[in-house]
């Protein structure tokens, strides 16, 4: 190869690179799954609060704003 890597080492090196890419992808997928779960919980809490306020659009918006304010305080 042009970089001086012996031909016999290329498959192993490529395999290691591929494993790293796959591991990074899997980690990102896991992080996204956690985020989806968190956002689903936020939406569920906002819906529950809106229903308890009479299921109005205004109640839902107010509940969502309260959840957002809580999240801002956590971050």
Tab-separated table of C-alpha atoms in Angstrom:
chain	number	residue	atom	x	y	z
A	1	UNK	CA	0.000	0.000	0.000
A	2	UNK	CA	1.164	3.570	-0.511
A	3	UNK	CA	1.415	4.313	3.209
A	4	UNK	CA	3.791	1.431	3.799
A	5	UNK	CA	1.246	-0.835	5.489
A	6	UNK	CA	1.927	-4.440	4.545
A	7	UNK	CA	-0.891	-5.932	2.482
A	8	UNK	CA	-1.484	-8.650	5.100
A	9	UNK	CA	-2.229	-6.000	7.757
A	10	UNK	CA	-4.805	-4.116	5.700
A	11	UNK	CA	-7.829	-6.356	6.389
A	12	UNK	CA	-7.194	-6.269	10.138
A	13	UNK	CA	-6.744	-2.506	10.109
A	14	UNK	CA	-9.895	-2.022	8.066
A	15	UNK	CA	-11.768	-4.340	10.410
A	16	UNK	CA	-10.649	-2.298	13.436
A	17	UNK	CA	-11.742	0.930	11.741
A	18	UNK	CA	-15.106	-0.606	10.869
A	19	UNK	CA	-15.551	-1.816	14.449
A	20	UNK	CA	-14.842	1.699	15.712
A	21	UNK	CA	-17.373	3.189	13.320
A	22	UNK	CA	-19.988	0.628	14.338
A	23	UNK	CA	-19.323	1.220	18.046
A	24	UNK	CA	-19.673	4.988	17.577
A	25	UNK	CA	-22.911	4.474	15.652
A	26	UNK	CA	-24.290	2.167	18.352
A	27	UNK	CA	-23.405	4.684	21.063
A	28	UNK	CA	-25.179	7.449	19.145
A	29	UNK	CA	-28.257	5.254	18.662
A	30	UNK	CA	-28.320	4.551	22.406
A	31	UNK	CA	-28.062	8.255	23.187
A	32	UNK	CA	-30.902	9.021	20.780
A	33	UNK	CA	-33.066	6.302	22.336
A	34	UNK	CA	-32.542	7.886	25.758
A	35	UNK	CA	-33.456	11.303	24.351
A	36	UNK	CA	-36.613	9.931	22.696
A	37	UNK	CA	-37.643	8.341	25.993
A	38	UNK	CA	-37.041	11.614	27.837
A	39	UNK	CA	-39.031	13.620	25.298
A	40	UNK	CA	-41.855	11.076	25.330
A	41	UNK	CA	-42.043	11.443	29.101
A	42	UNK	CA	-42.176	15.232	28.799
A	43	UNK	CA	-45.000	15.023	26.272
A	44	UNK	CA	-46.906	12.518	28.417
A	45	UNK	CA	-46.619	14.761	31.485
A	46	UNK	CA	-47.727	17.793	29.485
A	47	UNK	CA	-50.729	15.891	28.102
A	48	UNK	CA	-51.685	14.652	31.564
A	49	UNK	CA	-51.472	18.165	32.950
A	50	UNK	CA	-53.526	19.515	30.055
A	51	UNK	CA	-56.216	16.896	30.614
A	52	UNK	CA	-56.388	17.815	34.287
A	53	UNK	CA	-56.818	21.460	33.202
A	54	UNK	CA	-59.844	20.588	31.091
A	55	UNK	CA	-58.057	19.368	27.954
A	56	UNK	CA	-57.871	22.809	26.427
A	57	UNK	CA	-55.176	23.904	24.027
A	58	UNK	CA	-54.294	26.645	26.473
A	59	UNK	CA	-53.916	24.088	29.252
A	60	UNK	CA	-51.645	21.936	27.128
A	61	UNK	CA	-49.493	24.911	26.138
A	62	UNK	CA	-49.273	26.051	29.756
A	63	UNK	CA	-48.320	22.558	30.918
A	64	UNK	CA	-45.687	22.234	28.211
A	65	UNK	CA	-44.258	25.634	29.151
A	66	UNK	CA	-44.047	24.525	32.786
A	67	UNK	CA	-42.206	21.351	31.799
A	68	UNK	CA	-39.822	23.351	29.605
A	69	UNK	CA	-39.129	25.743	32.478
A	70	UNK	CA	-38.381	22.779	34.728
A	71	UNK	CA	-35.971	21.356	32.168
A	72	UNK	CA	-34.174	24.673	31.826
A	73	UNK	CA	-33.627	24.644	35.567
A	74	UNK	CA	-32.191	21.119	35.443
A	75	UNK	CA	-29.700	21.784	32.671
